[in-house]
Structures are given as C-alpha cells and as structure tokens.
Short mmCIF file of C-alpha atoms and ligand atoms in Angstrom, two decimals:
data_model
loop_
_atom_site.label_atom_id
_atom_site.label_comp_id
_atom_site.label_asym_id
_atom_site.label_seq_id
_atom_site.Cartn_x
_atom_site.Cartn_y
_atom_site.Cartn_z
CA MET K 250 25.22 5.68 37.66
CA PRO K 251 21.79 6.94 38.66
CA LEU K 252 18.76 5.88 36.59
CA PRO K 253 17.77 8.14 33.64
CA ARG K 254 15.43 10.88 34.85
CA VAL K 255 11.67 10.81 34.14
CA SER K 256 8.66 12.86 35.33
CA LEU K 257 7.36 12.50 38.90
CA ARG K 258 4.32 10.63 37.61
CA SER K 259 6.38 8.06 35.69
CA PHE K 260 8.70 7.75 38.67
CA LEU K 261 5.84 6.90 41.04
CA SER K 262 4.43 4.43 38.56
CA SER K 263 7.80 2.62 38.24
CA ALA K 264 8.28 2.60 41.99
CA LYS K 265 4.80 1.12 42.49
CA SER K 266 5.46 -1.60 39.91
CA ALA K 267 8.79 -2.44 41.55
CA LEU K 268 6.99 -2.87 44.86
CA HIS K 269 4.20 -4.98 43.38
CA ASN K 270 6.84 -7.23 41.79
CA ALA K 271 8.93 -7.35 44.95
CA SER K 272 9.15 -11.14 45.01
CA GLN K 273 11.04 -11.07 41.70
CA GLN K 274 13.57 -8.45 42.85
CA THR K 275 17.06 -9.66 43.63
CA SER K 276 18.43 -6.48 45.19
CA PRO K 277 16.90 -5.06 48.39
CA LEU K 278 14.00 -2.60 48.12
CA THR K 279 14.83 0.87 49.42
CA PHE K 280 11.94 2.79 51.00
CA VAL K 281 11.66 6.45 51.95
CA ILE K 282 8.86 6.70 54.49
CA GLY K 283 7.18 9.61 56.31
CA ASN K 284 5.68 9.34 59.79
CA GLU K 285 2.42 7.58 60.66
CA ALA K 286 0.39 10.80 60.93
CA ALA K 287 1.10 11.19 57.20
CA ASP K 288 0.57 14.93 57.00
CA LEU K 289 1.49 16.99 53.95
CA ASP K 290 5.09 17.42 55.15
CA SER K 291 5.62 13.67 55.63
CA LEU K 292 4.03 12.68 52.31
CA CYS K 293 5.75 15.35 50.21
CA SER K 294 9.17 14.98 51.88
CA ALA K 295 9.16 11.26 51.07
CA VAL K 296 8.27 11.81 47.41
CA VAL K 297 10.86 14.55 46.90
CA LEU K 298 13.72 12.75 48.64
CA ALA K 299 12.98 9.42 46.91
CA TYR K 300 12.81 11.07 43.49
CA LEU K 301 16.00 13.08 43.88
CA ARG K 302 17.96 10.18 45.39
CA THR K 303 16.83 7.89 42.54
CA TYR K 304 18.01 10.28 39.81
CA THR K 305 21.07 11.84 41.46
CA SER K 306 22.61 9.24 43.75
CA THR K 307 26.32 8.77 43.10
CA SER K 308 26.46 5.26 44.51
CA PRO K 309 27.30 2.54 41.92
CA ALA K 310 23.95 0.73 42.29
CA ASN K 311 20.95 1.89 40.24
CA THR K 312 18.73 2.23 43.27
CA LEU K 313 15.05 3.01 42.84
CA TYR K 314 13.97 4.72 46.07
CA ILE K 315 10.29 3.97 46.81
CA PRO K 316 8.40 6.78 48.60
CA LEU K 317 5.91 5.17 50.98
CA SER K 318 3.02 7.03 52.63
CA SER K 319 2.49 5.44 56.05
CA ILE K 320 -1.31 5.05 55.74
CA PRO K 321 -3.65 2.71 53.85
CA HIS K 322 -4.79 3.92 50.45
CA THR K 323 -8.35 4.81 51.56
CA ASP K 324 -7.03 7.28 54.16
CA LEU K 325 -5.66 9.56 51.45
CA SER K 326 -9.22 10.88 51.11
CA LEU K 327 -8.96 12.34 54.65
CA ARG K 328 -6.28 14.73 53.34
CA PRO K 329 -7.88 17.29 51.00
CA GLU K 330 -4.77 19.48 51.34
CA LEU K 331 -2.98 17.03 49.04
CA LEU K 332 -5.15 17.98 46.07
CA PRO K 333 -3.84 21.48 45.22
CA VAL K 334 -0.27 20.27 45.67
CA LEU K 335 -0.48 17.05 43.68
CA SER K 336 -2.50 18.56 40.84
CA ARG K 337 0.31 21.09 40.23
CA ALA K 338 2.68 18.16 39.79
CA ASN K 339 0.33 16.40 37.39
CA LEU K 340 -0.39 13.78 40.07
CA LYS K 341 -3.48 12.31 41.74
CA PRO K 342 -3.62 10.92 45.30
CA SER K 343 -3.97 7.43 43.78
CA ASP K 344 -0.47 7.83 42.25
CA LEU K 345 1.02 7.83 45.76
CA ILE K 346 2.35 4.58 47.16
CA THR K 347 0.76 3.55 50.45
CA LEU K 348 0.75 0.70 52.97
CA SER K 349 -1.94 -0.91 50.79
CA ASP K 350 0.76 -1.52 48.17
CA LEU K 351 2.91 -3.54 50.62
CA PRO K 352 2.50 -7.30 50.88
CA ASN K 353 0.40 -8.15 53.97
CA LEU K 354 2.65 -7.60 57.01
CA SER K 355 1.12 -10.46 59.00
CA HIS K 356 1.47 -12.96 56.14
CA PRO K 357 4.57 -15.18 55.80
CA SER K 358 5.01 -13.83 52.26
CA ARG K 359 5.70 -10.33 53.62
CA LEU K 360 8.96 -8.66 52.58
CA PRO K 361 11.77 -10.17 54.62
CA PRO K 362 13.61 -7.42 56.55
CA GLU K 363 16.99 -8.33 55.03
CA LYS K 364 15.55 -7.57 51.58
CA THR K 365 14.66 -4.01 52.58
CA LYS K 366 16.34 -0.75 53.53
CA TRP K 367 14.50 2.21 55.09
CA ILE K 368 15.17 5.97 55.08
CA LEU K 369 12.90 7.94 57.45
CA VAL K 370 11.66 11.45 56.76
CA ASP K 371 9.72 13.60 59.27
CA HIS K 372 10.45 11.10 62.08
CA ASN K 373 13.54 9.37 63.40
CA ALA K 374 12.21 6.15 64.92
CA LEU K 375 10.20 3.60 62.94
CA LEU K 376 7.18 2.78 65.15
CA GLY K 377 4.09 0.58 65.02
CA GLU K 378 3.78 -2.65 63.03
CA LEU K 379 6.43 -1.62 60.51
CA GLY K 380 8.82 -0.80 63.34
CA LYS K 381 8.39 -4.26 64.91
CA ILE K 382 9.51 -5.90 61.67
CA TYR K 383 11.84 -3.44 59.94
CA SER K 384 13.35 -1.06 62.55
CA GLY K 385 16.67 -2.89 62.36
CA ARG K 386 16.86 -1.99 58.65
CA VAL K 387 16.66 1.81 59.05
CA MET K 388 19.74 3.29 57.38
CA GLY K 389 19.15 7.05 57.23
CA CYS K 390 16.83 9.89 58.18
CA ILE K 391 16.03 13.54 57.59
CA ASP K 392 13.87 14.93 60.39
CA HIS K 393 12.94 17.95 62.51
CA HIS K 394 11.60 16.26 65.67
CA ASP K 395 13.44 15.54 68.93
CA GLU K 396 16.27 13.03 68.51
CA GLU K 397 15.13 9.52 69.50
CA GLY K 398 18.60 7.96 69.19
CA LYS K 399 17.27 5.06 67.10
CA VAL K 400 18.86 5.61 63.67
CA PRO K 401 22.50 4.39 63.42
CA LYS K 402 25.01 7.21 63.91
CA ASP K 403 26.87 6.32 60.72
CA CYS K 404 24.54 5.97 57.75
CA GLY K 405 27.26 5.81 55.10
CA ASP K 406 25.98 7.16 51.77
CA GLU K 407 22.58 8.04 53.18
CA PRO K 408 21.72 11.21 55.12
CA ARG K 409 21.43 11.29 58.90
CA ILE K 410 20.02 14.72 59.68
CA VAL K 411 17.93 15.65 62.73
CA ARG K 412 17.60 19.39 63.11
CA LYS K 413 14.97 21.97 63.96
CA SER K 414 13.13 23.52 60.99
CA GLY K 415 9.58 24.61 60.22
CA SER K 416 9.15 21.88 57.64
CA CYS K 417 11.05 18.66 57.12
CA ALA K 418 10.78 19.30 53.36
CA SER K 419 13.14 22.29 53.83
CA LEU K 420 15.83 19.96 55.20
CA VAL K 421 15.27 17.58 52.28
CA VAL K 422 15.72 20.45 49.82
CA GLU K 423 18.86 21.65 51.61
CA TYR K 424 20.34 18.15 51.47
CA CYS K 425 19.48 17.57 47.79
CA ARG K 426 19.83 20.96 46.15
CA GLU K 427 23.38 20.58 44.90
CA ALA K 428 22.56 17.23 43.28
CA TRP K 429 19.30 18.69 41.93
CA ASP K 430 21.27 21.54 40.30
CA THR K 431 23.77 19.11 38.83
CA VAL K 432 21.19 16.76 37.29
CA SER K 433 19.21 19.71 35.90
CA ALA K 434 22.30 21.28 34.31
CA LYS K 435 22.68 18.17 32.13
CA SER K 436 19.57 18.92 30.06
CA ASN K 437 18.49 22.41 29.26
CA ASP K 438 15.13 21.57 27.68
CA SER K 439 11.57 22.59 28.48
CA GLU K 440 10.66 19.07 29.66
CA THR K 441 13.32 19.19 32.39
CA ALA K 442 12.12 22.67 33.38
CA LYS K 443 8.57 21.32 33.69
CA TRP K 444 9.69 18.36 35.80
CA ASN K 445 11.65 20.71 38.07
CA ALA K 446 8.64 22.98 38.55
CA GLU K 447 6.42 19.99 39.40
CA LEU K 448 8.91 18.69 41.93
CA ALA K 449 9.37 22.17 43.41
CA ARG K 450 5.58 22.54 43.86
CA VAL K 451 5.51 19.30 45.85
CA ALA K 452 8.42 20.40 48.05
CA LEU K 453 7.11 23.94 48.53
CA GLY K 454 3.56 23.04 49.67
CA PRO K 455 4.55 21.79 53.15
CA VAL K 456 7.16 24.51 53.66
CA LEU K 457 4.54 27.22 53.12
CA ILE K 458 1.87 25.48 55.21
CA ASP K 459 4.18 24.65 58.14
CA THR K 460 5.67 28.15 58.38
CA SER K 461 2.48 30.08 57.51
CA ASN K 462 4.12 31.36 54.33
CA LEU K 463 7.35 32.10 56.30
CA GLU K 464 5.38 34.52 58.49
CA ASN K 465 5.38 32.38 61.65
CA GLU K 466 8.57 33.58 63.31
CA ALA K 467 8.52 30.92 66.02
CA LYS K 468 8.65 28.13 63.44
CA THR K 469 10.52 29.55 60.46
CA THR K 470 14.26 28.80 60.30
CA PRO K 471 16.91 29.85 57.74
CA ALA K 472 16.55 26.43 56.06
CA ASP K 473 12.86 27.21 55.35
CA VAL K 474 13.65 30.67 53.97
CA GLU K 475 16.40 29.26 51.72
CA ALA K 476 14.20 26.40 50.53
CA VAL K 477 11.40 28.78 49.49
CA LYS K 478 13.85 30.99 47.59
CA TYR K 479 15.38 28.00 45.82
CA LEU K 480 12.06 26.30 44.95
CA GLU K 481 10.46 29.51 43.67
CA LYS K 482 13.26 29.74 41.13
CA TRP K 483 12.35 26.34 39.63
CA ILE K 484 8.63 27.13 39.59
CA THR K 485 9.12 30.45 37.85
CA ALA K 486 11.48 28.89 35.29
CA GLY K 487 9.21 25.92 34.55
CA GLU K 488 5.76 27.45 34.63
CA GLY K 489 6.77 30.49 32.62
CA GLU K 490 4.53 32.94 34.43
CA GLY K 491 4.63 34.96 37.64
CA PHE K 492 4.49 32.67 40.68
CA ASP K 493 2.66 33.93 43.76
CA ALA K 494 3.61 31.99 46.89
CA LYS K 495 0.93 33.69 48.96
CA SER K 496 -1.90 32.48 46.74
CA TYR K 497 -0.44 28.94 46.59
CA TYR K 498 -0.25 28.99 50.40
CA LYS K 499 -3.86 30.21 50.75
CA GLU K 500 -5.10 27.56 48.35
CA ILE K 501 -3.53 24.75 50.41
CA TRP K 502 -4.59 26.39 53.70
CA THR K 503 -8.21 26.49 52.52
CA ALA K 504 -8.15 22.89 51.25
CA GLU K 505 -6.71 21.71 54.61
CA ARG K 506 -9.81 23.06 56.38
CA ASP K 507 -12.23 21.30 54.06
CA VAL K 508 -13.09 18.64 56.65
CA GLU K 509 -16.68 19.62 57.46
CA GLY K 510 -18.02 16.31 56.14
CA LEU K 511 -15.67 14.03 58.12
CA SER K 512 -16.99 11.95 61.02
CA LEU K 513 -15.61 12.44 64.53
CA THR K 514 -13.58 9.22 64.24
CA ASP K 515 -12.11 10.29 60.90
CA LEU K 516 -11.15 13.68 62.37
CA LEU K 517 -9.41 11.90 65.26
CA ARG K 518 -7.45 9.56 63.00
CA LYS K 519 -6.63 12.05 60.22
CA ASP K 520 -3.42 13.33 61.87
CA TYR K 521 -2.80 10.82 64.64
CA LYS K 522 0.35 9.62 66.43
CA GLN K 523 0.80 6.99 69.12
CA TRP K 524 3.60 6.18 71.56
CA SER K 525 4.21 3.62 74.25
CA GLU K 526 6.42 4.28 77.31
CA GLY K 527 6.83 1.98 80.30
CA GLY K 528 3.61 0.07 79.59
CA VAL K 529 1.53 3.24 79.12
CA SER K 530 0.28 4.08 75.67
CA LEU K 531 -0.58 7.55 74.47
CA GLY K 532 -2.50 8.63 71.37
CA VAL K 533 -2.50 12.26 70.21
CA SER K 534 -4.85 13.49 67.50
CA SER K 535 -3.99 16.85 65.95
CA VAL K 536 -7.14 18.47 64.56
CA VAL K 537 -7.55 21.57 62.42
CA LYS K 538 -10.94 22.56 63.95
CA ASP K 539 -11.80 23.47 67.55
CA MET K 540 -13.38 21.42 70.37
CA ASP K 541 -16.85 22.88 69.74
CA PHE K 542 -16.67 21.63 66.16
CA LEU K 543 -15.67 18.16 67.37
CA LEU K 544 -18.47 18.16 69.98
CA SER K 545 -20.98 19.18 67.31
CA LYS K 546 -20.21 15.97 65.45
CA ARG K 547 -22.26 13.98 67.99
CA GLU K 548 -25.79 14.60 69.31
CA THR K 549 -24.81 14.52 72.99
CA ARG K 550 -21.68 14.76 75.10
CA GLU K 551 -22.28 11.20 76.20
CA GLU K 552 -22.12 10.04 72.58
CA PHE K 553 -19.03 12.17 72.05
CA PHE K 554 -17.18 10.54 74.92
CA ASP K 555 -18.44 7.08 73.89
CA THR K 556 -16.86 7.59 70.46
CA LEU K 557 -13.61 8.75 72.05
CA LYS K 558 -13.61 5.76 74.37
CA ARG K 559 -14.18 3.34 71.50
CA PHE K 560 -11.41 5.00 69.49
CA SER K 561 -9.07 4.61 72.49
CA GLN K 562 -10.07 1.01 73.27
CA GLU K 563 -9.43 -0.04 69.68
CA ARG K 564 -5.88 1.27 70.10
CA ASP K 565 -5.40 0.03 73.65
CA LEU K 566 -4.68 3.55 74.95
CA SER K 567 -4.05 4.57 78.57
CA ILE K 568 -4.17 8.21 77.50
CA CYS K 569 -6.29 9.74 74.76
CA SER K 570 -5.37 13.28 73.82
CA ILE K 571 -6.63 15.82 71.29
CA MET K 572 -4.78 18.97 70.26
CA THR K 573 -6.86 21.43 68.26
CA ARG K 574 -5.37 24.22 66.16
CA SER K 575 -7.97 26.49 64.69
CA SER K 576 -8.48 29.94 63.29
CA ALA K 577 -11.81 31.75 63.17
CA ASN K 578 -12.28 32.26 59.43
CA ASN K 579 -8.83 33.13 58.26
CA GLU K 580 -5.22 32.43 59.12
CA ASN K 581 -5.23 35.12 61.83
CA GLY K 582 -6.62 34.47 65.30
CA PHE K 583 -4.87 31.11 65.59
CA GLN K 584 -5.71 29.27 68.80
CA ARG K 585 -5.02 25.94 70.45
CA GLU K 586 -6.91 23.67 72.85
CA LEU K 587 -5.61 20.58 74.61
CA PHE K 588 -7.81 17.74 75.80
CA VAL K 589 -6.49 14.75 77.77
CA TRP K 590 -8.24 11.68 79.13
CA GLY K 591 -6.60 9.13 81.42
CA LEU K 592 -8.32 5.80 80.90
CA ASN K 593 -6.61 3.73 83.59
CA ASP K 594 -4.52 4.27 86.77
CA LYS K 595 -1.20 4.65 84.99
CA GLY K 596 -2.67 7.06 82.45
CA VAL K 597 -4.31 9.20 85.14
CA GLN K 598 -1.12 9.30 87.21
CA ALA K 599 0.93 10.40 84.21
CA LEU K 600 -1.57 13.12 83.29
CA LYS K 601 -1.69 14.57 86.79
CA LYS K 602 2.08 14.76 86.69
CA PHE K 603 1.94 16.37 83.25
CA GLU K 604 -0.55 18.96 84.51
CA ALA K 605 1.65 19.84 87.48
CA GLU K 606 4.83 20.10 85.40
CA SER K 607 3.62 21.63 82.14
CA SER K 608 0.62 23.87 82.89
CA ASN K 609 2.78 26.96 83.19
CA SER K 610 5.09 26.36 80.28
CA LEU K 611 2.14 25.64 77.96
CA GLY K 612 -0.10 28.40 79.35
CA LEU K 613 -2.94 25.98 80.13
CA GLU K 614 -6.21 27.62 81.18
CA ILE K 615 -9.37 25.68 81.98
CA TRP K 616 -11.68 25.40 78.95
CA LYS K 617 -15.23 26.77 79.33
CA GLU K 618 -15.49 26.56 83.14
CA GLY K 619 -14.30 22.97 83.16
CA SER K 620 -17.39 21.76 81.33
CA LEU K 621 -15.54 18.80 79.80
CA ASP K 622 -13.58 17.92 82.94
CA SER K 623 -14.39 14.93 85.10
CA GLU K 624 -12.94 12.51 87.63
CA ASP K 625 -14.97 9.37 87.91
CA GLY K 626 -14.51 5.63 88.32
CA GLY K 627 -10.71 5.73 87.98
CA LEU K 628 -10.88 7.91 84.83
CA TRP K 629 -9.75 11.54 84.68
CA ARG K 630 -10.11 14.08 81.93
CA LYS K 631 -9.41 17.76 81.39
CA CYS K 632 -9.62 20.28 78.61
CA TRP K 633 -7.64 23.53 78.43
CA GLN K 634 -7.11 26.53 76.24
CA GLN K 635 -3.40 26.36 75.40
CA LYS K 636 -2.22 29.96 75.44
CA LYS K 637 1.36 29.23 74.41
CA ILE K 638 0.36 28.59 70.81
CA GLU K 639 3.93 28.15 69.61
CA ASN K 640 3.93 24.65 71.13
CA SER K 641 2.57 22.07 68.70
CA ARG K 642 2.45 18.29 69.15
CA LYS K 643 6.18 18.37 68.40
CA GLN K 644 6.67 19.94 71.86
CA VAL K 645 3.61 18.68 73.76
CA ALA K 646 4.00 14.96 72.95
CA PRO K 647 7.55 14.78 74.43
CA MET K 648 6.20 16.42 77.62
CA LEU K 649 3.38 13.87 77.87
CA ARG K 650 5.79 11.03 77.13
CA SER K 651 8.21 12.18 79.80
CA SER K 652 5.42 12.22 82.41
CA MET K 653 4.70 8.59 81.47
CA THR K 654 8.21 7.35 82.17
CA ASN K 655 9.36 9.07 85.39
P1 ATP A 2006 3.86 16.90 64.67
O1 ATP A 2006 5.23 17.36 64.38
O2 ATP A 2006 3.78 15.90 65.75
O3 ATP A 2006 3.12 16.47 63.45
P2 ATP A 2006 1.85 18.96 64.73
O4 ATP A 2006 1.30 18.42 63.47
O5 ATP A 2006 0.88 19.17 65.86
O6 ATP A 2006 3.12 18.18 65.26
P3 ATP A 2006 3.20 21.01 63.34
O7 ATP A 2006 3.46 20.01 62.26
O8 ATP A 2006 4.32 21.74 63.96
O9 ATP A 2006 2.44 20.37 64.54
O10 ATP A 2006 2.11 22.05 62.85
C1 ATP A 2006 0.92 21.64 62.24
C2 ATP A 2006 0.29 22.77 61.48
O11 ATP A 2006 -0.17 23.77 62.36
C3 ATP A 2006 1.24 23.40 60.53
O12 ATP A 2006 0.91 23.04 59.22
C4 ATP A 2006 1.07 24.88 60.74
O13 ATP A 2006 0.60 25.50 59.58
C5 ATP A 2006 0.00 25.03 61.79
N1 ATP A 2006 0.46 25.99 62.81
C6 ATP A 2006 1.27 25.72 63.84
N2 ATP A 2006 1.49 26.84 64.59
C7 ATP A 2006 0.80 27.83 63.99
C8 ATP A 2006 0.59 29.23 64.28
N3 ATP A 2006 1.16 29.81 65.34
N4 ATP A 2006 -0.20 29.94 63.44
C9 ATP A 2006 -0.79 29.34 62.37
N5 ATP A 2006 -0.64 28.04 62.06
C10 ATP A 2006 0.13 27.29 62.84
MG1 MG A 2007 2.63 17.69 61.70
#
C-alpha cells in the first residue's frame, strides 16, 4: 500500500524530517537524485518522480522516496529559474532537500551504504563523493544522456530507462502517468485537482525550457510533446483558468538569465559537471551568457585567467572548459561558444586530439581572431564560436571524454 497522498509541500517536509531522523530509521532510505549540475530538469525530475513513487508505488513497503538536489543548500540561490516554477507549486527553494540535509559524508556517522537505495534521474552514473560511497546502491534510473553502463540491467520494481528526450522530466512523466491517473481517480475533489496542478507545474517547467516551448526541433521528441499535452490537462483542471504555456515558458526563460549579479566563480559553478578518465580530469561549465559577459566580470584578462586557474586548481582539473549558450535579448539568435584550457601535458594532448577530431562536426570557428588563445609554458587554450548549435554539453562532453581516453 502506498502512503496516503498529501500536497507537494507536506511531502517535502516529511521527506526532510525522515532524512534528519535517519539514525532512527530501521528500513533503508530511498533517494531520488538529479545530477551534480543540478539544473532545473534535474531538480524538478527528482521531486516529481519521488512524489509519484511515494504515493503510487505498488510494492508492499510504504516507501518514502526522498528527492535530493545534488548541491549544498546555499547554491540554490544561484538558480533564479527555480523561483517561477516553485512558487506555482506553493514551494520555496528552502523546501527542497539538498546535500546540506545529509549527515556529513566524511564523518563516521554518515549513512551506511547498506541503509540506502538510490534512483538516479538526469544522469546514469553516480559520480563524485556520493559515487565513491553509494554507487553500489544505485537501483534504478530515468535519464536522457549517453548510457554509461553503470546502473544494474535489472532494477526489479524500479525504472531503468535511458533514452533520448529534450527533458528528463518528460521521461519521468511518461513512466508515471498511468499511476498518476490511477491515484487521481480515487479522489475527485478540488484539493486533489490543486495538488495535481502544482505537480504538473513542476514537471512542465523543465520540459518547456529544455525544448524551447517544443519549438526546438533538434531537441524535442514525442515524449516531450506528449508530456506537455498531459501536464497542461492537469494545470487547466486545477487552476481553473486558461493556461498559457508560452507565457510560463517566457517567465522561466527570463528568470534563468537573471544572473547579472553573480561573480565569475559563481557563474562557472552554477551549472558545472566534472569527469575523470585515465587520470585526466575535465570540468565543463555551462553558462547562459556569452564569453564577453564572463570577461567583463574581471578588470583584466590576466585576472580573468587567474580566476579560471584557481577554479581549476581547487578541483584538480587537467582540462577546464566553458560552454556558453546565449541569445541577444530574446530567445531568437541563439549562439554557442566553446572555451578549453589544457592545464598539464595530458590535458593539452587530449585537447589537441579533440580539436583535430571534432572541429568539423561541431563547426568550430576561431573566436575573435584568436584573442583568447595561447600556448605557453606547457599550457594550451583556445576559444571558438560553435556553429553547430544543436550540440550541447550532452554531446560535447562525451567527445572531450573520448579524446582523454584514447
Ligand atoms: P547537460 O545535459 O550536460 O546538462 P547542457 O546543460 O549543456 O547539457 P542541455 O541541458 O541540453 O545542455 O541544454 C541546456 C539549455 O540550453 C536548455 O535549457 C535549453 O533551453 C537551452 N538550449 C539548448 N539548445 C538551444 C537552442 N538551439 N536554442 C535555444 N535554447 C537552447
Ligand atoms: Mg542541462
């Protein structure tokens, strides 16, 4: 029997309490966790899947699925795009459960792996500190990145889905919609309708933002189109007035670009992923403003590169990379830039290989007469305009990683 259904806000509050009282729990804690870049898709997919699994699961145990955002609590403030989405669901960023709610990972009192179970959304390999401790306890995933072959093939009652889609949230909705219909059919009251609309707002935000309101043909898949249709139905039913997806999309799009006040370091770590292959480590920051904006954050180029170097040293990187995705003043005129910096021999070697193999397929053209490029003292850096704008970090990071291994 699943637990009796409550609002999203009460659900998050119960899940947080369960985590804070972990030492008194007898049954294992089940987490649903997004990836370490913790973008809107990761955060919302985790909340929606955890909520629906908690209140619809047909397994005999009353499992409370805990949605975990893979960042410390203070980093939620780097994500203004959360605000229009959460407010529609009667939530605040502080309602989300973050790494700050976990017992200290380096302390002996941390959660023992055997007392946990992990479902991944928006990634399919648990990396970083969490991965070192808990990767053997991953028992399901729903994701739209390249298959990493790390999640067990048979996940029993839990999903194991890795498939292309604009947004991971669309795959979550596809997986849960039958159960969502069934649980909603049990109570035909206005409270249930309100809860459904709140949940649908959370699921819809990332689908709209990741597919540009279904208008980006290169990214949009049938799962995204179906998810939008399905979620709109709940929003219209629960909010009782005409729902306009375009204006919801624009509101989130505008909030996402409200990063003028962030420091260069905060912009670099806002949407950041890191990998390690064959002793070479790569960090890729995805930024919603262009290189000129990033450069303007420091007085001089020297200071700019000093900040980048410090950022890389703190993370022990051989390769520091920045992908910008910007639009002039509106959602048209979308453009990408790619900056890479090899910080030791192995990093430089990998990047030269990457340049030779991927320049054509990514449409790389030297940025502003090579004014950021340099080869000096065993370091090598280059910046390009990336003309093939359909390739996001989802495509570029695997290319960089493959040049690090072969
Ligand atoms: P990762 O999967 O590693 O997080 P990423 O964050 O770089 O990769 P995506 O999540 O695919 O890339 O896209 C990030 C954002 O960029 C999306 O929210 C999407 O709105 C925007 N975007 C991507 N391509 C376009 C495009 N052609 N036009 C407008 N916006 C785009
Ligand atoms: Mg992303």
